Coordinates of C-alpha atoms in Angstrom, one line a residue:
M9 CA 0.0 0.0 0.0
H10 CA 1.2 3.5 -0.8
A11 CA 1.1 6.4 1.6
R12 CA 2.8 9.5 0.1
G13 CA 2.4 13.2 0.2
R14 CA 1.5 13.3 -3.5
L15 CA -1.2 12.3 -5.9
A16 CA -2.1 8.6 -5.6
G17 CA -1.7 6.6 -8.8
A18 CA -1.2 3.2 -10.3
I19 CA 0.8 1.4 -12.9
M20 CA -1.5 -0.9 -14.8
S21 CA -3.5 0.4 -17.7
I22 CA -7.2 1.2 -18.2
T23 CA -8.8 2.8 -21.3
L24 CA -11.5 5.4 -21.0
L25 CA -15.0 4.8 -22.4
G26 CA -16.3 6.9 -25.2
G27 CA -15.3 8.6 -28.4
L28 CA -12.7 11.4 -28.5
G29 CA -14.6 13.8 -30.7
A30 CA -14.5 14.5 -34.4
A31 CA -10.7 14.4 -34.6
G32 CA -10.4 11.4 -32.3
L33 CA -8.3 13.2 -29.7
P34 CA -9.2 14.8 -26.4
G35 CA -8.1 18.3 -27.5
A36 CA -10.0 21.5 -27.7
A37 CA -13.7 21.5 -28.8
T38 CA -14.7 22.4 -32.3
A39 CA -17.8 24.0 -33.6
S40 CA -18.8 20.8 -35.4
E41 CA -18.0 18.5 -32.5
P42 CA -21.0 16.2 -31.8
A43 CA -22.4 15.6 -28.4
Q44 CA -20.8 12.7 -26.5
N45 CA -21.0 11.1 -23.1
Y46 CA -18.6 12.2 -20.4
L47 CA -18.1 11.0 -16.8
V48 CA -18.4 14.1 -14.6
F49 CA -16.9 13.7 -11.1
Y50 CA -18.1 16.1 -8.5
K51 CA -16.6 17.1 -5.2
D52 CA -18.0 15.5 -2.0
G53 CA -21.2 17.3 -1.3
G54 CA -21.1 18.9 -4.7
S55 CA -23.8 16.9 -6.5
D56 CA -26.4 19.7 -6.7
A57 CA -23.9 22.3 -7.7
A58 CA -22.4 20.1 -10.4
Q59 CA -25.9 19.3 -11.7
R60 CA -26.6 23.0 -12.0
A61 CA -23.3 23.4 -13.9
V62 CA -24.3 20.6 -16.3
E63 CA -27.7 22.3 -16.9
A64 CA -26.1 25.7 -17.4
A65 CA -23.9 24.2 -20.1
G66 CA -27.0 23.0 -21.9
A67 CA -26.0 19.3 -21.2
T68 CA -28.1 16.4 -20.0
I69 CA -27.5 13.8 -17.3
Q70 CA -27.9 10.3 -18.8
A71 CA -27.1 8.4 -15.6
R72 CA -25.5 8.9 -12.2
D73 CA -23.5 6.8 -9.7
D74 CA -23.9 8.3 -6.2
K75 CA -21.6 5.6 -4.7
L76 CA -18.6 6.9 -6.6
G77 CA -19.9 10.4 -7.1
Y78 CA -20.2 11.1 -10.8
F79 CA -22.7 11.7 -13.6
V80 CA -22.8 10.4 -17.1
V81 CA -23.4 13.6 -19.1
R82 CA -24.1 14.1 -22.7
T83 CA -22.5 17.4 -23.9
T84 CA -20.6 19.2 -26.6
D85 CA -18.8 21.4 -24.1
P86 CA -17.0 19.4 -21.4
E87 CA -14.6 22.2 -20.7
R88 CA -17.3 24.5 -19.6
I89 CA -18.6 21.9 -17.1
G90 CA -15.1 21.1 -15.9
A91 CA -14.5 24.8 -15.1
D92 CA -17.1 24.8 -12.4
P93 CA -15.5 24.6 -8.9
S94 CA -17.8 21.7 -7.9
V95 CA -16.3 19.5 -10.6
V96 CA -13.0 17.7 -10.1
G97 CA -12.7 15.8 -13.4
V98 CA -14.4 15.2 -16.8
T99 CA -13.5 12.1 -18.6
L100 CA -14.7 10.9 -22.0
D101 CA -16.9 7.8 -21.6
R102 CA -15.4 5.9 -24.5
P103 CA -17.9 3.6 -26.2
I104 CA -17.2 0.0 -25.4
G105 CA -18.5 -1.6 -28.6
R106 CA -21.5 -1.0 -30.7
T107 CA -24.2 -3.5 -31.8
A108 CA -25.6 -1.9 -35.0
D109 CA -24.9 -3.7 -38.3
V110 CA -22.1 -5.8 -36.8
P111 CA -21.6 -9.3 -38.2
V112 CA -21.5 -12.2 -35.9
A113 CA -18.5 -14.4 -36.5
P114 CA -17.8 -18.0 -35.4
R115 CA -16.1 -17.9 -32.0
A116 CA -13.0 -19.8 -33.1
K117 CA -12.2 -17.3 -35.9
H118 CA -11.3 -14.4 -33.6
A119 CA -8.9 -13.8 -30.8
G120 CA -7.5 -10.4 -30.0
P121 CA -3.8 -9.7 -30.0
A122 CA -1.7 -10.3 -26.9
P123 CA -2.6 -7.6 -24.3
K124 CA -0.3 -4.6 -24.3
H125 CA 0.2 -5.2 -20.6
V126 CA 2.1 -8.4 -21.1
R127 CA 5.7 -8.1 -22.2
A128 CA 5.9 -10.3 -25.3
A129 CA 8.6 -12.9 -25.2
P130 CA 11.5 -12.0 -27.5
K131 CA 11.9 -14.3 -30.5
Q132 CA 14.6 -17.0 -29.9
A133 CA 15.0 -20.6 -30.5
A134 CA 13.8 -22.8 -27.6
P135 CA 14.1 -26.6 -27.1
K136 CA 11.0 -28.8 -27.6
H137 CA 9.6 -30.1 -24.3
A138 CA 9.3 -33.7 -23.6
A139 CA 5.8 -35.1 -23.1
P140 CA 4.2 -34.2 -19.7
K141 CA 4.7 -36.7 -17.0
Q142 CA 2.8 -37.2 -13.8
A143 CA 4.1 -35.0 -11.0
A144 CA 4.8 -36.1 -7.5
Q145 CA 1.9 -37.1 -5.3
G146 CA -0.1 -34.0 -4.3
G147 CA 0.8 -32.1 -7.4
D148 CA -0.5 -32.1 -11.0
P149 CA 1.0 -33.5 -14.2
L150 CA 2.7 -30.2 -15.2
S151 CA 3.7 -29.2 -11.7
D152 CA 7.3 -30.1 -12.4
R153 CA 7.4 -27.2 -14.9
Q154 CA 6.1 -24.7 -12.3
W155 CA 9.4 -23.3 -11.0
D156 CA 7.3 -20.3 -9.8
M157 CA 5.3 -22.4 -7.4
K158 CA 8.5 -24.0 -6.0
M159 CA 10.0 -20.6 -5.5
I160 CA 7.2 -19.4 -3.3
G161 CA 6.6 -22.7 -1.5
A162 CA 3.3 -23.6 -3.2
T163 CA 4.1 -27.3 -3.3
P164 CA 2.8 -30.6 -1.9
T165 CA 5.2 -30.4 1.0
G166 CA 4.8 -26.6 1.4
S167 CA 1.6 -24.6 1.4
Y168 CA -0.6 -27.3 -0.2
A169 CA 0.0 -29.5 2.9
K170 CA -1.3 -26.7 5.2
A171 CA -3.6 -24.3 3.4
R172 CA -5.2 -24.4 -0.1
G173 CA -7.7 -21.6 0.4
S174 CA -11.5 -22.2 0.5
H175 CA -14.4 -22.0 -1.9
K176 CA -15.8 -19.4 0.6
V177 CA -12.9 -17.1 -0.5
L178 CA -14.0 -15.1 -3.6
V179 CA -11.1 -14.1 -5.8
G180 CA -12.1 -11.5 -8.5
V181 CA -10.0 -11.3 -11.7
I182 CA -10.5 -7.9 -13.4
D183 CA -9.1 -8.8 -16.8
T184 CA -10.0 -9.8 -20.3
G185 CA -12.2 -12.6 -19.0
I186 CA -11.9 -16.1 -17.8
D187 CA -12.5 -19.3 -19.8
G188 CA -14.8 -20.8 -17.3
N189 CA -15.0 -24.1 -19.3
H190 CA -11.3 -24.8 -19.3
P191 CA -10.8 -28.1 -17.6
D192 CA -8.3 -26.6 -15.2
I193 CA -10.5 -23.6 -14.3
A194 CA -14.1 -25.0 -14.3
P195 CA -14.0 -26.8 -10.9
N196 CA -13.3 -23.4 -9.2
F197 CA -15.2 -21.1 -11.5
N198 CA -18.0 -19.2 -9.8
R199 CA -20.4 -18.7 -12.8
A200 CA -23.2 -17.2 -10.7
L201 CA -21.2 -14.2 -9.6
S202 CA -19.1 -13.7 -12.7
R203 CA -19.9 -10.6 -14.9
N204 CA -18.8 -9.0 -18.1
F205 CA -18.8 -5.2 -18.0
V206 CA -17.7 -4.6 -21.6
I207 CA -19.2 -4.9 -25.1
D208 CA -16.9 -5.9 -27.9
Q209 CA -15.9 -3.1 -30.3
P210 CA -15.1 -4.5 -33.8
F211 CA -13.5 -1.2 -35.0
D212 CA -12.0 1.8 -33.3
E213 CA -13.5 5.3 -34.0
N214 CA -11.1 5.7 -37.0
G215 CA -12.5 2.6 -38.6
K216 CA -9.5 0.5 -37.9
P217 CA -10.0 -3.1 -36.7
L218 CA -10.0 -3.4 -32.9
D219 CA -11.7 -6.4 -31.2
G220 CA -12.6 -8.0 -34.5
P221 CA -16.0 -9.5 -35.5
C222 CA -18.4 -10.2 -32.7
E223 CA -18.9 -13.8 -31.7
H224 CA -22.2 -13.3 -29.8
A225 CA -25.4 -11.5 -30.5
G226 CA -25.2 -7.9 -29.2
C227 CA -21.4 -8.1 -29.2
K228 CA -21.4 -9.0 -25.5
D229 CA -19.5 -12.2 -24.6
P230 CA -20.9 -14.5 -21.9
A231 CA -19.2 -14.2 -18.5
D232 CA -17.3 -17.5 -19.0
V233 CA -15.5 -16.4 -22.2
D234 CA -12.0 -15.1 -22.7
D235 CA -11.1 -14.2 -26.3
D236 CA -7.6 -13.0 -25.4
G237 CA -6.2 -15.5 -22.9
H238 CA -4.6 -13.1 -20.5
G239 CA -7.3 -13.3 -17.9
T240 CA -7.4 -17.1 -18.0
H241 CA -3.7 -17.3 -17.5
V242 CA -3.9 -15.0 -14.5
A243 CA -6.9 -16.9 -13.0
S244 CA -5.1 -20.3 -13.5
T245 CA -2.0 -19.0 -11.6
I246 CA -4.2 -17.9 -8.7
G247 CA -6.5 -20.9 -8.4
S248 CA -6.2 -23.8 -10.8
P249 CA -7.3 -26.9 -8.8
I250 CA -5.2 -29.9 -7.9
N251 CA -7.2 -32.3 -10.0
G252 CA -4.9 -34.5 -11.9
I253 CA -4.9 -32.1 -14.9
G254 CA -2.2 -29.7 -16.0
V255 CA -1.1 -27.2 -13.4
A256 CA -2.0 -26.2 -9.9
G257 CA -2.5 -22.6 -8.7
V258 CA -1.3 -20.9 -5.6
A259 CA -4.7 -21.3 -3.9
P260 CA -6.2 -24.4 -5.5
D261 CA -9.4 -24.5 -3.5
V262 CA -10.7 -20.9 -3.9
S263 CA -13.6 -19.6 -6.0
L264 CA -12.7 -17.6 -9.1
V265 CA -15.0 -14.8 -10.2
N266 CA -14.7 -13.3 -13.6
L267 CA -15.0 -9.5 -13.4
R268 CA -14.3 -8.7 -17.1
A269 CA -13.3 -5.1 -17.7
G270 CA -10.8 -5.6 -20.6
T271 CA -11.7 -5.6 -24.3
D272 CA -10.7 -8.5 -26.6
S273 CA -7.9 -6.1 -27.9
G274 CA -6.5 -5.7 -24.3
F275 CA -7.7 -2.1 -23.5
F276 CA -9.0 -1.3 -20.1
F277 CA -11.3 1.7 -20.0
L278 CA -12.3 3.7 -16.9
K279 CA -16.0 3.0 -16.5
P280 CA -16.1 -0.8 -16.8
T281 CA -13.1 -0.9 -14.4
M282 CA -14.9 1.2 -11.9
D283 CA -18.0 -0.9 -12.4
A284 CA -16.0 -4.1 -11.7
L285 CA -14.5 -2.7 -8.5
E286 CA -17.9 -1.4 -7.3
Y287 CA -19.6 -4.8 -8.0
A288 CA -16.8 -6.7 -6.3
A289 CA -17.3 -4.7 -3.2
D290 CA -21.1 -5.1 -3.2
V291 CA -21.1 -8.9 -3.6
G292 CA -18.4 -9.6 -1.1
V293 CA -15.4 -10.5 -3.2
D294 CA -12.4 -10.8 -0.9
V295 CA -9.4 -10.0 -3.2
V296 CA -9.1 -8.8 -6.7
N297 CA -6.2 -9.1 -9.2
M298 CA -5.6 -6.1 -11.5
S299 CA -2.9 -7.0 -14.1
F300 CA -3.5 -3.9 -16.2
Y301 CA -3.3 -0.1 -16.3
V302 CA -6.1 2.3 -17.2
D303 CA -6.0 3.6 -20.7
P304 CA -5.4 5.8 -22.6
W305 CA -2.8 7.5 -20.4
T306 CA 0.2 5.5 -19.2
F307 CA 0.8 8.3 -16.7
N308 CA -2.1 10.5 -15.5
C309 CA -1.2 14.1 -14.8
A310 CA -3.6 16.4 -12.9
S311 CA -2.1 19.5 -14.3
N312 CA 0.6 19.3 -17.0
P313 CA 1.7 22.2 -19.2
S314 CA 2.2 19.7 -22.0
D315 CA -1.5 18.8 -22.1
T316 CA -4.6 20.7 -23.3
T317 CA -7.4 21.7 -21.0
R318 CA -9.5 18.8 -22.3
E319 CA -6.6 16.3 -21.7
S320 CA -6.0 17.5 -18.2
L321 CA -9.7 17.2 -17.3
E322 CA -9.7 13.7 -18.7
Q323 CA -6.7 12.6 -16.6
R324 CA -8.1 14.2 -13.5
G325 CA -11.2 12.2 -14.1
I326 CA -9.3 9.0 -14.3
L327 CA -7.3 9.7 -11.2
E328 CA -10.4 10.7 -9.2
G329 CA -12.6 7.9 -10.5
M330 CA -10.0 5.2 -9.8
R331 CA -9.3 6.6 -6.3
R332 CA -12.9 6.5 -5.5
A333 CA -13.5 3.0 -6.9
V334 CA -10.4 1.7 -5.1
R335 CA -11.5 3.4 -1.8
Y336 CA -15.0 2.0 -2.2
A337 CA -13.7 -1.5 -2.6
Y338 CA -11.0 -1.3 0.1
T339 CA -13.4 0.1 2.8
R340 CA -15.7 -2.8 2.1
G341 CA -13.1 -5.5 2.7
V342 CA -11.6 -6.1 -0.8
T343 CA -7.8 -6.6 -0.8
L344 CA -6.5 -5.0 -4.0
V345 CA -3.4 -6.4 -5.9
S346 CA -1.9 -4.9 -9.0
A347 CA 0.9 -5.5 -11.4
I348 CA 3.4 -2.7 -11.4
G349 CA 4.1 -2.5 -15.2
N350 CA 6.4 -3.7 -17.9
E351 CA 8.3 -0.7 -19.1
S352 CA 11.6 -1.1 -17.2
L353 CA 11.0 2.2 -15.5
D354 CA 11.9 3.6 -12.1
L355 CA 8.4 5.0 -11.6
G356 CA 9.6 7.6 -9.1
K357 CA 12.0 9.2 -11.7
V358 CA 10.0 9.2 -15.0
K359 CA 10.7 12.3 -17.0
T360 CA 8.9 11.7 -20.3
D361 CA 5.9 9.8 -21.6
T362 CA 5.8 8.9 -25.3
S363 CA 3.1 6.3 -25.2
S364 CA 0.0 8.4 -24.3
P365 CA -2.7 8.6 -25.2
D366 CA -2.6 5.1 -26.6
F367 CA -6.2 5.0 -28.0
P368 CA -7.1 5.3 -30.7
K369 CA -3.9 4.1 -32.4
G370 CA -1.7 6.9 -33.6
S371 CA -2.8 9.4 -30.9
E372 CA 0.5 9.2 -29.0
K373 CA 2.6 12.3 -28.4
K374 CA 5.8 13.1 -26.4
R375 CA 5.3 15.0 -23.3
I376 CA 7.4 16.0 -20.2
I377 CA 6.1 14.6 -17.0
D378 CA 7.1 14.4 -13.3
N379 CA 6.5 12.3 -10.2
T380 CA 3.0 13.7 -9.7
C381 CA 1.9 11.9 -12.9
L382 CA 0.7 8.4 -12.0
N383 CA 0.1 5.1 -13.5
V384 CA -3.1 3.6 -12.2
P385 CA -4.2 1.4 -10.4
A386 CA -0.7 0.3 -9.3
E387 CA 0.3 3.5 -7.5
L388 CA -3.0 4.2 -5.8
D389 CA -3.3 4.2 -2.0
G390 CA -4.8 0.9 -0.9
V391 CA -3.3 -1.1 -3.8
I392 CA -0.5 -3.6 -3.4
S393 CA 1.8 -3.3 -6.4
V394 CA 3.9 -6.3 -7.5
S395 CA 7.2 -6.4 -9.3
S396 CA 8.5 -9.4 -11.2
V397 CA 11.4 -11.8 -10.7
G398 CA 12.8 -14.5 -12.9
P399 CA 13.7 -18.1 -12.0
S400 CA 17.1 -17.1 -10.5
G401 CA 15.4 -14.6 -8.2
R402 CA 16.7 -11.5 -9.9
K403 CA 14.3 -8.6 -10.8
A404 CA 13.1 -9.1 -14.4
P405 CA 14.6 -6.4 -16.7
Y406 CA 11.1 -5.5 -18.0
S407 CA 9.6 -5.0 -14.6
D408 CA 9.0 -1.4 -13.5
Y409 CA 10.2 -0.6 -10.0
G410 CA 10.7 2.2 -7.5
V411 CA 11.3 2.6 -3.8
E412 CA 7.9 4.3 -3.3
Q413 CA 6.0 2.2 -5.8
T414 CA 7.1 -1.5 -5.2
D415 CA 5.3 -3.2 -2.4
I416 CA 6.2 -6.9 -2.9
S417 CA 7.7 -9.1 -5.6
A418 CA 6.7 -12.5 -7.1
P419 CA 7.8 -14.8 -10.0
G420 CA 6.7 -13.4 -13.3
G421 CA 9.2 -15.0 -15.7
D422 CA 12.3 -13.8 -17.4
L423 CA 13.2 -15.3 -20.8
F424 CA 16.8 -14.3 -20.6
D425 CA 17.5 -15.2 -17.0
G426 CA 20.4 -17.5 -17.3
G427 CA 21.0 -18.0 -13.6
T428 CA 19.4 -21.5 -13.5
D429 CA 19.4 -24.6 -15.7
L430 CA 16.0 -23.6 -17.2
K431 CA 16.1 -22.8 -20.9
G432 CA 14.0 -20.6 -23.2
V433 CA 10.3 -20.4 -22.6
S434 CA 10.6 -22.6 -19.5
R435 CA 11.9 -19.5 -17.7
E436 CA 8.4 -18.0 -18.1
I437 CA 5.2 -18.8 -16.2
L438 CA 3.1 -21.8 -17.3
A439 CA -0.7 -21.5 -16.8
A440 CA -4.0 -22.3 -18.5
A441 CA -4.9 -21.0 -22.0
P442 CA -8.2 -21.1 -23.9
E443 CA -7.9 -23.5 -26.9
H444 CA -9.9 -21.3 -29.3
V445 CA -7.5 -18.4 -28.6
L446 CA -4.4 -20.6 -29.4
R447 CA -6.1 -21.9 -32.6
A448 CA -7.0 -18.3 -33.7
R449 CA -3.3 -17.3 -33.2
G450 CA -2.1 -20.2 -35.3
L451 CA -0.3 -21.9 -32.4
L452 CA -2.0 -25.3 -32.9
F453 CA -2.0 -27.8 -35.7
A454 CA -5.4 -29.0 -37.0
D455 CA -5.1 -32.1 -34.8
G456 CA -4.5 -30.0 -31.7
K457 CA -0.8 -30.6 -31.3
P458 CA 1.1 -27.4 -30.4
K459 CA 3.3 -25.8 -33.1
T460 CA 5.5 -24.1 -30.5
S461 CA 7.2 -24.9 -27.2
S462 CA 5.4 -21.9 -25.7
V463 CA 2.2 -24.0 -25.7
V464 CA 1.8 -27.3 -23.8
R465 CA -1.0 -29.8 -24.2
D466 CA -1.9 -32.1 -21.3
C467 CA -4.3 -35.0 -22.0
Q468 CA -5.7 -37.1 -19.1
G469 CA -8.5 -39.6 -19.3
G470 CA -9.4 -38.7 -22.9
K471 CA -9.7 -35.0 -22.2
C472 CA -7.0 -32.4 -23.3
A473 CA -6.3 -29.0 -21.8
Y474 CA -3.9 -26.3 -23.0
Y475 CA -1.4 -24.2 -21.2
Q476 CA 0.9 -21.3 -22.3
Y477 CA 4.2 -19.8 -21.1
L478 CA 4.0 -16.1 -20.6
E479 CA 6.0 -13.5 -18.7
G480 CA 5.3 -10.1 -17.3
T481 CA 4.3 -8.3 -14.1
S482 CA 0.8 -9.5 -15.1
M483 CA 2.0 -13.0 -14.3
A484 CA 3.7 -11.9 -11.0
A485 CA 0.6 -10.2 -9.5
P486 CA -1.6 -13.3 -9.4
H487 CA 1.0 -15.1 -7.2
V488 CA 0.5 -12.4 -4.6
T489 CA -3.3 -12.5 -5.1
G490 CA -3.2 -16.3 -4.5
V491 CA -1.2 -15.9 -1.2
A492 CA -3.7 -13.2 -0.1
A493 CA -6.5 -15.7 -0.7
L494 CA -4.7 -18.3 1.5
I495 CA -4.4 -15.8 4.3
I496 CA -8.1 -14.8 4.0
G497 CA -9.0 -18.5 4.0
R498 CA -7.2 -19.0 7.2
F499 CA -8.1 -15.9 9.1
G500 CA -11.3 -14.5 7.5
K501 CA -14.5 -14.3 9.4
P502 CA -18.0 -15.1 8.1
G503 CA -19.3 -12.1 6.2
R504 CA -20.8 -10.9 2.9
G505 CA -20.0 -13.4 0.1
G506 CA -18.6 -16.0 2.5
L507 CA -15.5 -14.7 4.3
Q508 CA -14.2 -11.3 5.1
M509 CA -11.0 -9.9 6.3
D510 CA -9.6 -6.3 6.8
P511 CA -7.4 -5.6 3.7
A512 CA -4.9 -3.9 6.1
Q513 CA -4.5 -7.2 8.0
V514 CA -4.1 -9.2 4.8
E515 CA -1.4 -6.8 3.6
R516 CA 0.4 -6.9 7.0
L517 CA 0.6 -10.7 6.8
L518 CA 1.7 -10.7 3.2
Y519 CA 4.7 -8.5 4.1
A520 CA 5.4 -10.3 7.4
T521 CA 5.6 -13.7 5.6
A522 CA 7.5 -12.5 2.6
T523 CA 11.1 -13.7 2.1
P524 CA 13.4 -10.6 2.5
K525 CA 15.4 -9.7 -0.6
G526 CA 17.9 -6.9 -0.5
C527 CA 19.2 -4.8 -3.4
P528 CA 21.9 -6.5 -5.5
T529 CA 25.6 -5.6 -4.9
P530 CA 26.5 -3.3 -6.5
R531 CA 23.1 -1.6 -6.5
T532 CA 23.4 -0.7 -10.2
Y533 CA 22.4 -4.0 -11.8
R534 CA 23.5 -4.5 -15.4
Y535 CA 21.6 -6.9 -17.5
S536 CA 23.0 -8.9 -20.4
T537 CA 21.3 -6.5 -22.8
G538 CA 23.5 -3.7 -21.5
E539 CA 20.6 -2.0 -19.7
S540 CA 21.3 -0.8 -16.1
Q541 CA 18.8 -0.3 -13.3
V542 CA 19.5 1.1 -9.9
C543 CA 18.0 -0.4 -6.7
E544 CA 17.3 1.9 -3.8
G545 CA 16.3 1.3 -0.2
P546 CA 17.1 -1.2 2.5
T547 CA 16.3 -4.9 2.6
A548 CA 13.1 -4.2 4.6
K549 CA 11.7 -2.2 1.7
N550 CA 13.5 -1.5 -1.6
G551 CA 12.7 -0.5 -5.1
F552 CA 13.3 -3.8 -6.7
F553 CA 11.6 -6.2 -4.3
G554 CA 9.5 -4.1 -2.0
H555 CA 9.0 -6.0 1.3
G556 CA 10.4 -9.1 -0.2
L557 CA 9.4 -12.2 -2.3
V558 CA 5.9 -13.4 -1.6
N559 CA 5.9 -16.8 0.3
A560 CA 3.0 -19.1 0.3
A561 CA 4.5 -21.7 2.6
R562 CA 5.1 -19.1 5.4
A563 CA 1.6 -17.6 4.8
A564 CA 0.1 -21.1 5.3
T565 CA 1.6 -21.5 8.7
V566 CA 2.0 -18.0 10.2
T567 CA 0.0 -17.1 13.3
S568 CA -2.1 -13.9 13.1

């Protein structure tokens, strides 16, 4: 959790809902600009004044959310509304999909590109893996490939022998969806509580392909579908059951709840993300995993000379909206875990941003920023941000870091970590993958055999399931989420949704049970690529590893 005398922020990414105007960019209004929907965040106690400001601007209120304190307003003049002192932010409500005249395509023909939040594995030759073999008693057939679980003590002789979580523990995965029919997900998938908060958008506002053809009527996927694979991989790491199939998760007995806020193309917009957090709090979800950042701004600045008035209002809206959604969930007992980001940045010392706004494509510009500009949700107060380590235990070169920002570390994979006998993709994280996504990306032969060593097929009892090696802080965060679920399963009390536990207590035990990891010597670590990164802070809390490496075995035995 972060407590600093500056704006709270986060590192994963979320994309705003709504169009950007005639030019497609959140710049100044034009005379021909059409009316669009905006999220208007008002100050505490400022609802009536903000409503008057909306009416004075000739705008109309389409909807309101009194829990988080905002209106959905249709207007041609957001800047006039934003100038009122009762308003703290005005963010374009980007349309998540549209249903008119959209062809419905067979499901297997579409899968979005790999999410931008996951660092793609560099191209290099990797050895073919031998056929899977049955793991030791208490594990699963592919457990021998899960170096990540061994690193944190999630093994038959470690945490599995003491604590596996409980179906009363509800783990929300705010992501691109969960394949609830995957054989290594289905036993723990909570279909009744799962929700999809987005509608597929076949094309962006410039007419370029985005999510691709819709697979379901109305362009809204069922709550057990993942057309990207990212969310399924995350969910598998958290809670794949020990069931004689494939892999086992950190907390193999928990309930997995799909809280889909990401598009097929991997964008996370503001409103569906807030909706997911609000819903999680209302139904009693215990812990959520957020392996993303809020689009379209990698770093959100409340007041930056490089930005137009419209852009500043938009970023203030993102900061305020996410703060409120996080606070709403946290105060209702939801432990919040986020990936820290994959840009190799010291987040406390970022000087420029060249990747924002990232939607629609081609909108990016170079701007000068400072430490008040935040990546959300990872830097927000109440959020546990996770950095990534490779199989040797070194911080992965792609992982963002920072003495203020990093709370804890976990295995996330490192393709070029040569510190162990692992080779190639086996240095990454293996977890469940939807078969239709792998087929759509051309990773399987017609008969189902994998074309690449990055994909593994495990067949047991006539049923086959698929798994994929990936790396990124997106893969690190779910290890921490799983350990948090173990803690809640042990110490949570009966409450809304099943069990409840104060997030501050969960966080305290996460840090108390983590394996301490100090900065490398020398503190300037040079990677084989020639890149150098500097670790600051003591062993107890430093920029590379935070409070240390998460430890499932210790969390399974610690006394409160």
